mmCIF file of C-alpha atoms in Angstrom:
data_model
loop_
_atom_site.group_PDB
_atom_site.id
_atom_site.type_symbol
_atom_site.label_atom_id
_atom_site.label_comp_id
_atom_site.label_asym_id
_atom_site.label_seq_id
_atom_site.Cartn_x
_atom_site.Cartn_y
_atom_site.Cartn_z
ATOM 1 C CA UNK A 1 4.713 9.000 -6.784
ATOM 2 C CA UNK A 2 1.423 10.067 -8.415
ATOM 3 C CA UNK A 3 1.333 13.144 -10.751
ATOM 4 C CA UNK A 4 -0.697 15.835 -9.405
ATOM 5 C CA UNK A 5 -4.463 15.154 -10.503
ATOM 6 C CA UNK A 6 -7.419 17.754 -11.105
ATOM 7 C CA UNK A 7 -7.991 19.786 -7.790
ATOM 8 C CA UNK A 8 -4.983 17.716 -5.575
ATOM 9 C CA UNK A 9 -3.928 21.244 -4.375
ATOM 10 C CA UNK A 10 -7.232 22.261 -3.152
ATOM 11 C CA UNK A 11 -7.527 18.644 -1.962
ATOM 12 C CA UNK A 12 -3.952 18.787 -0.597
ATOM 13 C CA UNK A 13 -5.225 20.054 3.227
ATOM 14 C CA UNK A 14 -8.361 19.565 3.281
ATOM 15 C CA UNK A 15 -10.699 18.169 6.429
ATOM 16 C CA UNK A 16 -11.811 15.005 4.793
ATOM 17 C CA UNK A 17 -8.368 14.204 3.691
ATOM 18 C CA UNK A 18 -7.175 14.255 7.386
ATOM 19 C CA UNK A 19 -9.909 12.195 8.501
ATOM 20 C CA UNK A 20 -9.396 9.550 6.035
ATOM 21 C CA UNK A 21 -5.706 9.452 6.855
ATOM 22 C CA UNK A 22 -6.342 9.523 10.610
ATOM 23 C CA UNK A 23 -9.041 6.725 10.513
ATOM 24 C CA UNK A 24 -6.778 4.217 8.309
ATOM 25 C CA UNK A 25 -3.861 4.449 10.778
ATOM 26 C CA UNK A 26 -5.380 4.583 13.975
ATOM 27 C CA UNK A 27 -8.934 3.000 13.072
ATOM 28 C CA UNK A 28 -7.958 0.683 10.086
ATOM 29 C CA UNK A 29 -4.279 -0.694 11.379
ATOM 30 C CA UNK A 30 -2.216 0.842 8.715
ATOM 31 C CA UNK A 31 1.365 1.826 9.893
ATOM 32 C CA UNK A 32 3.411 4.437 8.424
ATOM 33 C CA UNK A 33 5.905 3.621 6.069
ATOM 34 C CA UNK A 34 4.054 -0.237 4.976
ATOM 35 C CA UNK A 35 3.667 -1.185 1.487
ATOM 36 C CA UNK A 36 -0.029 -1.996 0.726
ATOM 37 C CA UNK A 37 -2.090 -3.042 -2.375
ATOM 38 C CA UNK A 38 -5.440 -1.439 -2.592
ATOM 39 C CA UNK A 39 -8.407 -2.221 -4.917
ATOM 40 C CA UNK A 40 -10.822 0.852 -4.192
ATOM 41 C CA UNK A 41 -14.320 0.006 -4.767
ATOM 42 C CA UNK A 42 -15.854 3.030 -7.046
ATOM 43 C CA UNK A 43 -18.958 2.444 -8.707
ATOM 44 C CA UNK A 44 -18.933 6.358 -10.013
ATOM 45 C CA UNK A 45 -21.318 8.000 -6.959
ATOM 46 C CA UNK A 46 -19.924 10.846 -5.053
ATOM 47 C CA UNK A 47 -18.757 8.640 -1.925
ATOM 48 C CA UNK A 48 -16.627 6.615 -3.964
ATOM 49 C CA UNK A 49 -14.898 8.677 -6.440
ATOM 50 C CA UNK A 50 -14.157 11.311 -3.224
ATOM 51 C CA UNK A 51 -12.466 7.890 -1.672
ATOM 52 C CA UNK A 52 -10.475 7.475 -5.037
ATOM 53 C CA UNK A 53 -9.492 11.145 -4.892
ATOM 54 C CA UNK A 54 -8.514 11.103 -1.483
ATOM 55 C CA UNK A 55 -6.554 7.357 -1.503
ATOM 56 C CA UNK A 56 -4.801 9.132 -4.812
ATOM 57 C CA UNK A 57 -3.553 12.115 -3.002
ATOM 58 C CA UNK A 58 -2.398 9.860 0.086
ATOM 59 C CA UNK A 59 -0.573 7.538 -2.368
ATOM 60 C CA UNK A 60 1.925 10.533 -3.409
ATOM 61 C CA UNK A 61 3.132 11.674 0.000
ATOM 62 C CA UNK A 62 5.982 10.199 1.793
ATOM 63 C CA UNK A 63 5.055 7.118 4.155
ATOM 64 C CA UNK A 64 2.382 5.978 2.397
ATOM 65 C CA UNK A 65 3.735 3.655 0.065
ATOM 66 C CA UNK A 66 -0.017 2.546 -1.374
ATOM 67 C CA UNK A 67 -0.158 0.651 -5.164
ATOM 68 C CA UNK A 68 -3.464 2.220 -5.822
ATOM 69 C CA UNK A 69 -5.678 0.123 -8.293
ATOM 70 C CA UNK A 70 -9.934 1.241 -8.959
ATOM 71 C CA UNK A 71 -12.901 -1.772 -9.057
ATOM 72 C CA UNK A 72 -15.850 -1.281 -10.754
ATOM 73 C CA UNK A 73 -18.407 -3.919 -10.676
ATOM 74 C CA UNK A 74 -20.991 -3.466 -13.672
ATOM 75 C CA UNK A 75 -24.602 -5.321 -12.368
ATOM 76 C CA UNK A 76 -26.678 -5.127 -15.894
ATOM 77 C CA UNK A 77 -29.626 -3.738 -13.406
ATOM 78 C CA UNK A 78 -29.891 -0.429 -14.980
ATOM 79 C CA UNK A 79 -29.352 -0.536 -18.951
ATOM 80 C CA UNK A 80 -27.515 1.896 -20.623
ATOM 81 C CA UNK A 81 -27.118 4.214 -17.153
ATOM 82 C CA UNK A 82 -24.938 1.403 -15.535
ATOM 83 C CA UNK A 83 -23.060 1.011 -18.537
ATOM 84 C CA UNK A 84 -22.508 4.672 -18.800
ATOM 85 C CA UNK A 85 -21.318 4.550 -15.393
ATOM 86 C CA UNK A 86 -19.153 1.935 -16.078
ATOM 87 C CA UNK A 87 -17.308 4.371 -18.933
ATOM 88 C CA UNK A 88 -16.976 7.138 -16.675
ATOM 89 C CA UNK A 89 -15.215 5.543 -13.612
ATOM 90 C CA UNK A 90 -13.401 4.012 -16.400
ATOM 91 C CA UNK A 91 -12.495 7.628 -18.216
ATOM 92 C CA UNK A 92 -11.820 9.015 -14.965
ATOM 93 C CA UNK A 93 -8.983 6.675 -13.817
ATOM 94 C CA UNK A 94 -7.306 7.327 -17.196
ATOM 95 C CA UNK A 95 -7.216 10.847 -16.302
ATOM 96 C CA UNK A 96 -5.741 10.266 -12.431
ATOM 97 C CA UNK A 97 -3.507 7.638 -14.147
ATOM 98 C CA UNK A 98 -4.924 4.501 -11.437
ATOM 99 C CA UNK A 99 -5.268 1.081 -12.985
ATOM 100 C CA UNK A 100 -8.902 0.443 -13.678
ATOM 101 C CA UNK A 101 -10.508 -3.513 -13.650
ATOM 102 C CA UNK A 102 -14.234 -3.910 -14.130
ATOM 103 C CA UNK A 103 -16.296 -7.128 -13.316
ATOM 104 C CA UNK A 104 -19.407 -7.849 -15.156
ATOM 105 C CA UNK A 105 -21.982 -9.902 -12.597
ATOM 106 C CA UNK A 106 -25.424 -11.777 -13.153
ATOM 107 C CA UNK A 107 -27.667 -11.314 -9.879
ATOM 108 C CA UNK A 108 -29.319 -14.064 -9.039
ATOM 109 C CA UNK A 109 -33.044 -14.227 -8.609
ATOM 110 C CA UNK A 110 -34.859 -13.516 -5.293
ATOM 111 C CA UNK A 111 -33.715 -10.560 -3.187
ATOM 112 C CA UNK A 112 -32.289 -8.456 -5.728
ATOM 113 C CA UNK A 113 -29.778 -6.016 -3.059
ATOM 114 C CA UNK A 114 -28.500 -8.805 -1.095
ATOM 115 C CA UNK A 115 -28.168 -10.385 -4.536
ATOM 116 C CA UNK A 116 -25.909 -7.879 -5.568
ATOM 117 C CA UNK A 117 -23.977 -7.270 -2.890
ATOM 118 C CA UNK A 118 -23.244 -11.075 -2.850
ATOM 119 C CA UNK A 119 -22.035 -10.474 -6.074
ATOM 120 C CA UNK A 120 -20.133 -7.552 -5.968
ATOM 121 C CA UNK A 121 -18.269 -8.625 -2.395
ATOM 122 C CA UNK A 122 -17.151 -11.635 -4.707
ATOM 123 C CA UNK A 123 -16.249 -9.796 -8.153
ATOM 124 C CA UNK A 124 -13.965 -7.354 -5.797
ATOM 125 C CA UNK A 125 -12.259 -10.611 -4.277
ATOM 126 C CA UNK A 126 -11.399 -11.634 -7.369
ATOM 127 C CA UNK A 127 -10.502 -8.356 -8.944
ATOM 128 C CA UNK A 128 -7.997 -7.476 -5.905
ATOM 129 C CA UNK A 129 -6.598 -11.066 -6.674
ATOM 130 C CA UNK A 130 -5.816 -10.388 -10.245
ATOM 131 C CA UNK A 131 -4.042 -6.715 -9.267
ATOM 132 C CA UNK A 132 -2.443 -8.313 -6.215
ATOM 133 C CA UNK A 133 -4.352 -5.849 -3.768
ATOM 134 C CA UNK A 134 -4.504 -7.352 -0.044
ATOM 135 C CA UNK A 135 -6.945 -4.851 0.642
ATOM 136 C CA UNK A 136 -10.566 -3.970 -0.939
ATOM 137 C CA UNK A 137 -11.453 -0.164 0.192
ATOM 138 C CA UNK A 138 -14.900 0.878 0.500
ATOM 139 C CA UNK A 139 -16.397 4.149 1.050
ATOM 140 C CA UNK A 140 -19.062 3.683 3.663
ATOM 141 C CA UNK A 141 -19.531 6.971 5.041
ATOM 142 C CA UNK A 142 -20.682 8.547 8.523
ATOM 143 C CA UNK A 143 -24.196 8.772 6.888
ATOM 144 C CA UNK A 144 -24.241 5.005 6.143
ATOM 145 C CA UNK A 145 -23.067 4.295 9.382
ATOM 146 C CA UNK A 146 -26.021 6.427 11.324
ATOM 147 C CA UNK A 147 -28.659 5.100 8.494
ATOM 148 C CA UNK A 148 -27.453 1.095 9.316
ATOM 149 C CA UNK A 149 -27.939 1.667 12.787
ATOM 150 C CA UNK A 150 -31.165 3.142 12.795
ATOM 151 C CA UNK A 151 -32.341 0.585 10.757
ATOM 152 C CA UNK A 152 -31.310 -1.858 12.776
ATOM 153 C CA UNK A 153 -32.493 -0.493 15.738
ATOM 154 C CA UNK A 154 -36.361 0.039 14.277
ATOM 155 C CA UNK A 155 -36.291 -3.834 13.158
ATOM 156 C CA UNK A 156 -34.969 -4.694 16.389
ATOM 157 C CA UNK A 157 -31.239 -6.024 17.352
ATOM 158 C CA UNK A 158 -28.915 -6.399 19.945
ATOM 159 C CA UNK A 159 -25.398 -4.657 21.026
ATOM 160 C CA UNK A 160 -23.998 -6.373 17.818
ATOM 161 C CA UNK A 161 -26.431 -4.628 15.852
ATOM 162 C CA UNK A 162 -25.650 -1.511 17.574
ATOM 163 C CA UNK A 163 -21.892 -1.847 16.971
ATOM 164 C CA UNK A 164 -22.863 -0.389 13.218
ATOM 165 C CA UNK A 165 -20.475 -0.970 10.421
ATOM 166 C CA UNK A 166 -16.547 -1.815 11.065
ATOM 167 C CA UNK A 167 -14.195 -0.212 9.678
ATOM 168 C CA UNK A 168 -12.294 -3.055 8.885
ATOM 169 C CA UNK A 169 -12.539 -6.823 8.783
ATOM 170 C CA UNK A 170 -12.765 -10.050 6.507
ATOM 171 C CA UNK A 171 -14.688 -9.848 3.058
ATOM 172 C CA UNK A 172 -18.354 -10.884 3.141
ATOM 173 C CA UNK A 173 -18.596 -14.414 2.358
ATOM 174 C CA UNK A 174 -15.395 -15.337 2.425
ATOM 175 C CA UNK A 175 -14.117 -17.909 5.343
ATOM 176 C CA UNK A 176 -10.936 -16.097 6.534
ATOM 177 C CA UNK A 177 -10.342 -18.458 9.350
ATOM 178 C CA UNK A 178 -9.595 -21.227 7.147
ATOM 179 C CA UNK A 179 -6.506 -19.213 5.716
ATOM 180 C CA UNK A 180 -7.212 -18.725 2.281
ATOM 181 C CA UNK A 181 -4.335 -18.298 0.192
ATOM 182 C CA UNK A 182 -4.726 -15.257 -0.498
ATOM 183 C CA UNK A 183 -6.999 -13.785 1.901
ATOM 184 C CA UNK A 184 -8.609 -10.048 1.051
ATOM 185 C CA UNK A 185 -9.077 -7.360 3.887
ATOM 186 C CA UNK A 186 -12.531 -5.346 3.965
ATOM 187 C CA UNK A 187 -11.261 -1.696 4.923
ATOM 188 C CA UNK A 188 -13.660 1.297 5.324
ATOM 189 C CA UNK A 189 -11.845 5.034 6.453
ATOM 190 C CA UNK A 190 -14.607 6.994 5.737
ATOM 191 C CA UNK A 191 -17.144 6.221 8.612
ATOM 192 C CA UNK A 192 -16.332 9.697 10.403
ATOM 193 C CA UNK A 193 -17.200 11.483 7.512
ATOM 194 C CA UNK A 194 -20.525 12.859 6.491
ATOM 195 C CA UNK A 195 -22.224 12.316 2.760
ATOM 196 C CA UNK A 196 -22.614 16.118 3.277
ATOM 197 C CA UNK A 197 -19.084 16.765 3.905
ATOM 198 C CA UNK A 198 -17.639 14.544 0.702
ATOM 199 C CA UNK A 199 -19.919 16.319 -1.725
ATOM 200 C CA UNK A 200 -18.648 19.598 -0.082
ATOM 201 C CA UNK A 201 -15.645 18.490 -1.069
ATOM 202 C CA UNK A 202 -15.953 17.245 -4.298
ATOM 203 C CA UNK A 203 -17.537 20.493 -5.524
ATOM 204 C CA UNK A 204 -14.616 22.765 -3.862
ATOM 205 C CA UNK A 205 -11.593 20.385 -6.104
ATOM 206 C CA UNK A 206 -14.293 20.764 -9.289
ATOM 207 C CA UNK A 207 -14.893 17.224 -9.661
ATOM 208 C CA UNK A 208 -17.987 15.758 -10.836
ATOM 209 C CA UNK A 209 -19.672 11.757 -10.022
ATOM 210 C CA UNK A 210 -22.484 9.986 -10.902
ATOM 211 C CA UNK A 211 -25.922 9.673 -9.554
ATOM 212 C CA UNK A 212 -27.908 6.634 -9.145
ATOM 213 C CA UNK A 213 -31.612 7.271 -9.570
ATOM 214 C CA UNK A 214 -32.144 3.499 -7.818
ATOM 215 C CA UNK A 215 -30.684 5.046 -4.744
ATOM 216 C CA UNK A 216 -33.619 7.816 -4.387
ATOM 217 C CA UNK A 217 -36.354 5.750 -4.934
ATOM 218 C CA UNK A 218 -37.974 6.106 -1.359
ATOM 219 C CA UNK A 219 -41.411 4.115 -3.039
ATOM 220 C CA UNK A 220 -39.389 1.340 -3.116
ATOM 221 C CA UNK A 221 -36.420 1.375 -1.006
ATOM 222 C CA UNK A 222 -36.535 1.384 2.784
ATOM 223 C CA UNK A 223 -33.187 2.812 2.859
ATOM 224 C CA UNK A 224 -34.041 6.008 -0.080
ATOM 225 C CA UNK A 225 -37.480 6.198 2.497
ATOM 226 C CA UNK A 226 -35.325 6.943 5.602
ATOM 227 C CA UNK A 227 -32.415 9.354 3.814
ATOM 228 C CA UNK A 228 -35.734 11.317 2.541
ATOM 229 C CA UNK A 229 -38.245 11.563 5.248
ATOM 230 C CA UNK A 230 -36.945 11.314 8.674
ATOM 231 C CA UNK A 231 -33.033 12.085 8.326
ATOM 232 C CA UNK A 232 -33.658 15.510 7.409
ATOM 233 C CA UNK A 233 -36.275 15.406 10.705
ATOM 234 C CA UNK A 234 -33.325 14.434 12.849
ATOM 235 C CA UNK A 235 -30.677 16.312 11.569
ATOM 236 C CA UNK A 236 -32.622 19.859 12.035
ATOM 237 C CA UNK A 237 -33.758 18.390 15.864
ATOM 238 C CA UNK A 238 -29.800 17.601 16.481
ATOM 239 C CA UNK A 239 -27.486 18.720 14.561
ATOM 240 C CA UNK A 240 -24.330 16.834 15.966
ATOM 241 C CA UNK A 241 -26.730 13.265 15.591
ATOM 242 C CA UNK A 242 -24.777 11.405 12.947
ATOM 243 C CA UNK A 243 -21.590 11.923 15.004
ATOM 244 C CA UNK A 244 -22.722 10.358 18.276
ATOM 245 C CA UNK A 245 -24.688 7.599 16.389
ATOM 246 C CA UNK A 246 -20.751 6.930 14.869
ATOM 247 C CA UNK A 247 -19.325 7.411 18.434
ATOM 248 C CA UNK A 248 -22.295 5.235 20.072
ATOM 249 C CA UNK A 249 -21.170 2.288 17.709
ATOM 250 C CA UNK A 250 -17.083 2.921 18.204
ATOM 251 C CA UNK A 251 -18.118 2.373 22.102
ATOM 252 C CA UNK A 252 -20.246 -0.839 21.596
ATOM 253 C CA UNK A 253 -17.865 -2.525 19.312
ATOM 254 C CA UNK A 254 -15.178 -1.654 21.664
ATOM 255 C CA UNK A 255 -17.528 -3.701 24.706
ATOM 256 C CA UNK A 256 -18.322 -6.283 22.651
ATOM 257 C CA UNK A 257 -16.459 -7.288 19.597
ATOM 258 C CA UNK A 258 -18.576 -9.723 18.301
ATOM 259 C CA UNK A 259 -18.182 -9.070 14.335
ATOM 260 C CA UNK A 260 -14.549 -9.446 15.246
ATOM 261 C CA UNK A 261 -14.178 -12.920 16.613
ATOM 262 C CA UNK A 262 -17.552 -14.229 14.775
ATOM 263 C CA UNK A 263 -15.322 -12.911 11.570
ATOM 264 C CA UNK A 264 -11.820 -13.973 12.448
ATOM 265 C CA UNK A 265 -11.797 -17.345 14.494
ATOM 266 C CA UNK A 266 -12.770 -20.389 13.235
ATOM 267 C CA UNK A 267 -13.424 -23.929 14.851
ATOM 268 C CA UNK A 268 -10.177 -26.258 13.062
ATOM 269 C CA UNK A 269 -11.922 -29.691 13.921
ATOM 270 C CA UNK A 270 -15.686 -31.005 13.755
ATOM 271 C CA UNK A 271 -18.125 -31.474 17.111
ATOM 272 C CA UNK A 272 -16.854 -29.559 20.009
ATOM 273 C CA UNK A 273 -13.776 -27.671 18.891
ATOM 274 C CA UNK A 274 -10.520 -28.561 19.949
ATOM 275 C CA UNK A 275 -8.751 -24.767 18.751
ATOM 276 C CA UNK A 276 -10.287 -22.388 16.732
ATOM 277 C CA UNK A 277 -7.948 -21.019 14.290
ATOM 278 C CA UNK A 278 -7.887 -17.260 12.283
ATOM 279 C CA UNK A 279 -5.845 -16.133 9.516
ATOM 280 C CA UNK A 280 -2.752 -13.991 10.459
ATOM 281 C CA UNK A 281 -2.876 -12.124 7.136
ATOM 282 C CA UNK A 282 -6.067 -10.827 8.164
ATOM 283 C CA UNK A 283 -5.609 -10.183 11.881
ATOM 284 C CA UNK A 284 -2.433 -8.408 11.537
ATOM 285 C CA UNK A 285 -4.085 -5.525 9.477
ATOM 286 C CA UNK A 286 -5.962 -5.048 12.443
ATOM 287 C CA UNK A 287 -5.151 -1.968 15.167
ATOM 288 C CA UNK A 288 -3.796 -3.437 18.251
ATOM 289 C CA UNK A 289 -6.855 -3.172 20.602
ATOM 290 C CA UNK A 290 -9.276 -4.705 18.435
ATOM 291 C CA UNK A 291 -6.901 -7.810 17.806
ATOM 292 C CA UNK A 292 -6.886 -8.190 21.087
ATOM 293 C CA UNK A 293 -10.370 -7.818 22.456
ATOM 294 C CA UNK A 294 -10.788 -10.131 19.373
ATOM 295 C CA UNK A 295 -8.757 -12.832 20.900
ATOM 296 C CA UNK A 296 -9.867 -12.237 24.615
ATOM 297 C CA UNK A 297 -13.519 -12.394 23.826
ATOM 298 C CA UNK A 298 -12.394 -15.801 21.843
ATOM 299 C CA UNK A 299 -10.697 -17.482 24.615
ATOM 300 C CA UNK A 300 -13.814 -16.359 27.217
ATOM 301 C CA UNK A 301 -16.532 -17.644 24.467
ATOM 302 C CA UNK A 302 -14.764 -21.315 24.421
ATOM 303 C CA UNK A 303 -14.729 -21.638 27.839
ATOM 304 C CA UNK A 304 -10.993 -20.343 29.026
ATOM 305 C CA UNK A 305 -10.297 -18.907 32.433
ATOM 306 C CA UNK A 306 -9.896 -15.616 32.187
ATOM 307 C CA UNK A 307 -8.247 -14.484 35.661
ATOM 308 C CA UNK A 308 -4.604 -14.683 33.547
ATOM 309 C CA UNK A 309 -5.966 -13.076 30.539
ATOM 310 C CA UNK A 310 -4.940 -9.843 31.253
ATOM 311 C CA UNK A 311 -4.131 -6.704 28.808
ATOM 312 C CA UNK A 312 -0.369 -7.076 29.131
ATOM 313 C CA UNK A 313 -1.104 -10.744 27.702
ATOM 314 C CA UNK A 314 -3.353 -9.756 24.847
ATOM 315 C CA UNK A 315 -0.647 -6.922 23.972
ATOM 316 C CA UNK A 316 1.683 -9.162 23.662
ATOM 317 C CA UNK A 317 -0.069 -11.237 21.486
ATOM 318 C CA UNK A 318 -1.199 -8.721 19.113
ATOM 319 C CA UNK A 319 2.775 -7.737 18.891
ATOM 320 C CA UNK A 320 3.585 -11.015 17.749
ATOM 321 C CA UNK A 321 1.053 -11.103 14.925
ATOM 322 C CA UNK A 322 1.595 -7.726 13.909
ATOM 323 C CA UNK A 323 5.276 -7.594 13.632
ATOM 324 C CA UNK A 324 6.140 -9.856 10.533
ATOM 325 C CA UNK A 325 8.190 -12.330 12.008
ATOM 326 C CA UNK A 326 7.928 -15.917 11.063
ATOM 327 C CA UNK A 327 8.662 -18.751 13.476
ATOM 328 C CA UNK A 328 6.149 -20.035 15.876
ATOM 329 C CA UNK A 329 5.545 -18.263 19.130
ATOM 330 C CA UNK A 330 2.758 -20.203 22.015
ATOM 331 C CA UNK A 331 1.356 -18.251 24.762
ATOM 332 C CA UNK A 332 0.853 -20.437 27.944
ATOM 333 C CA UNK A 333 -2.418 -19.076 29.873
ATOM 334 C CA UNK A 334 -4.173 -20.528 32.519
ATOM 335 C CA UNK A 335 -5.096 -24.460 32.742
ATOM 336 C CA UNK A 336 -3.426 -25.266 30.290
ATOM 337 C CA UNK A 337 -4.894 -23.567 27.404
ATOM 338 C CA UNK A 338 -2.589 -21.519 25.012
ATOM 339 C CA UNK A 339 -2.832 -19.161 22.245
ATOM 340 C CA UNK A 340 -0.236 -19.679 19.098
ATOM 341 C CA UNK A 341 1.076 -17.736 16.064
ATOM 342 C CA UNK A 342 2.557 -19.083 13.221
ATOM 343 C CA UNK A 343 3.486 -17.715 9.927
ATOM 344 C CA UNK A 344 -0.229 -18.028 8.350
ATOM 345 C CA UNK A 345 -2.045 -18.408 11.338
ATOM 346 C CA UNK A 346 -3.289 -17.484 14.953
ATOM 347 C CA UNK A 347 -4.815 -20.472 16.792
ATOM 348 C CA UNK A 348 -6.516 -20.976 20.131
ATOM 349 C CA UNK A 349 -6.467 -24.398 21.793
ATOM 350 C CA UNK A 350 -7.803 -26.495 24.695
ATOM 351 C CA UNK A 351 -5.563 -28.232 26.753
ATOM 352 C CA UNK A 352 -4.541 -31.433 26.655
ATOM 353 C CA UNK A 353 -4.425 -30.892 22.588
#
């Protein structure tokens, strides 16, 4: 159990902390009482280190059994300010007493964000690998979530678009469905809390963070532009418009699920695919409705009939991939096709394969 930190008693019942814990069981999959390693991803701004502070606290209490480690991936963009960064997160987990691992990246040439985030998705992969984490924590907020969409929306997209950010899923970049050996879980419990609300907090426990400069620059970043100039505009029209924009995306991605299966499932064979097949590891983090829209949407995109794919059936299949059993369990459906799970994997096939 952690030593109390800095602030934990103020911390101790506060909103935030109830939201975070809410949204990683019933939002993010996590089940009371499981074991879990966790890389959090804290690059030293407020978001972060109030997601460090937070996933610290939760790690003492009883039932949540979390081996807590911190990420920090250094980008040489900045000079000395990213290095200075780099120092603090690094002073600050000696003071909470988390493990710290840093990553030093070169961005390639060309677009210099999606650049970095290509490399920083990857450095975290890596860095959970080396402290054993299954997990890689982010702390997309509310904010980020109502900012994505509107972006989105304004260059023009469709329901998937609309479906925002997920609050959990496979890394960027990596294949998942190919079972990796040891494959890494995106997770994100802080998309029903505002940026407002975590520097709230922050300042009430007495803890400081960093500030980017890059991140203001409106000139120059579309993003900076919209937190600046037409946020504020919306916010002081309607007050409550960050939380529908969050509950507009929990409904689409609940009709659709299309990050879900175009994350998870995989085509096993070249030409037209005989099964498609998804890491279990991955899946079984997953909360038992999204698993299973994620498989029913799967079986209806390669074709199967779907009278006999009913929500008692998809149930049961999440149950089987979410209760740690080895062994191989098939699912007969219609025609012939049938759904499997086996100790790495969950795999959808044709009949007459």
């Amino acid at each position: 159990m952690a030593d109390a930190g800095p602030g934990d008693a103020r911390l101790a019942y506060h909103p935030v902390v109830r939201e975070v814990a809410t949204a990683l069981r019933r939002r993010c999959g996590w089940r009371k009482g499981e074991r879990r390693g966790v890389l959090i991803a804290v690059s030293g701004g407020a978001d972060s280190v109030a997601l460090l502070r937070v996933m610290r606290l939760l790690s003492g209490r009883r039932g949540w059994p979390i081996e807590l480690a911190v990420g920090h991936v250094q980008h040489h963009l900045r000079g000395e300010a990213a290095e200075a960064d780099a120092r603090w997160v690094e002073a600050l987990c000696g003071e909470l007493g988390v493990r710290f691992e840093r990553a030093d990246v070169d961005v390639a040439p060309g677009n210099v964000e999606a650049e970095a985030r290509r490399a920083r998705y990857a450095a975290l992969s890596a860095m959970a690998g080396r402290v054993g984490a299954g997990e890689v924590v982010t702390a997309h907020t509310a904010t980020d979530q109502w900012e994505t969409m509107l972006m989105r929306m304004s260059r023009g997209t469709g329901l998937a678009g609309l479906a925002g950010i997920a609050a959990t899923g496979p890394m960027p970049f990596e294949r998942p469905g190919r079972r990796p050996a040891n494959p890494v879980v995106l997770t994100r419990p802080m998309l029903t809390v505002g940026q407002e609300a975590v520097r709230e907090m922050l300042r009430e426990i007495g803890q400081g963070w960093r500030e980017d400069a890059t991140n203001a620059d409106a000139e120059h970043r579309a993003r900076a532009r919209l937190r600046r100039d037409v946020l504020p505009v919306l916010k002081a029209m309607y007050p409550a418009a960050e939380r529908a924009a969050g509950r507009l995306a929990e409904a689409v991605r609940s009709r659709t699920q299309d990050e879900a299966v175009g994350g998870f499932f995989e085509p096993e064979s070249g030409g037209p695919a005989a099964s498609w097949s998804a890491s279990r590891a991955v899946l079984s983090v997953l909360s038992p409705a999204t698993l299973g829209a994620a498989v029913r949407v799967s079986l209806e995109s390669l074709g199967a009939p779907m009278g006999g794919v009913n929500a008692a059936t998809t149930e049961a299949i999440a149950r089987a991939v979410r209760d740690g059993r080895g062994g191989r369990r098939v699912f007969q459906l219609a025609e012939g096709w049938r759904v499997e799970v086996t100790r790495e994997a969950v795999v959808i096939t044709r009949p007459g394969v």
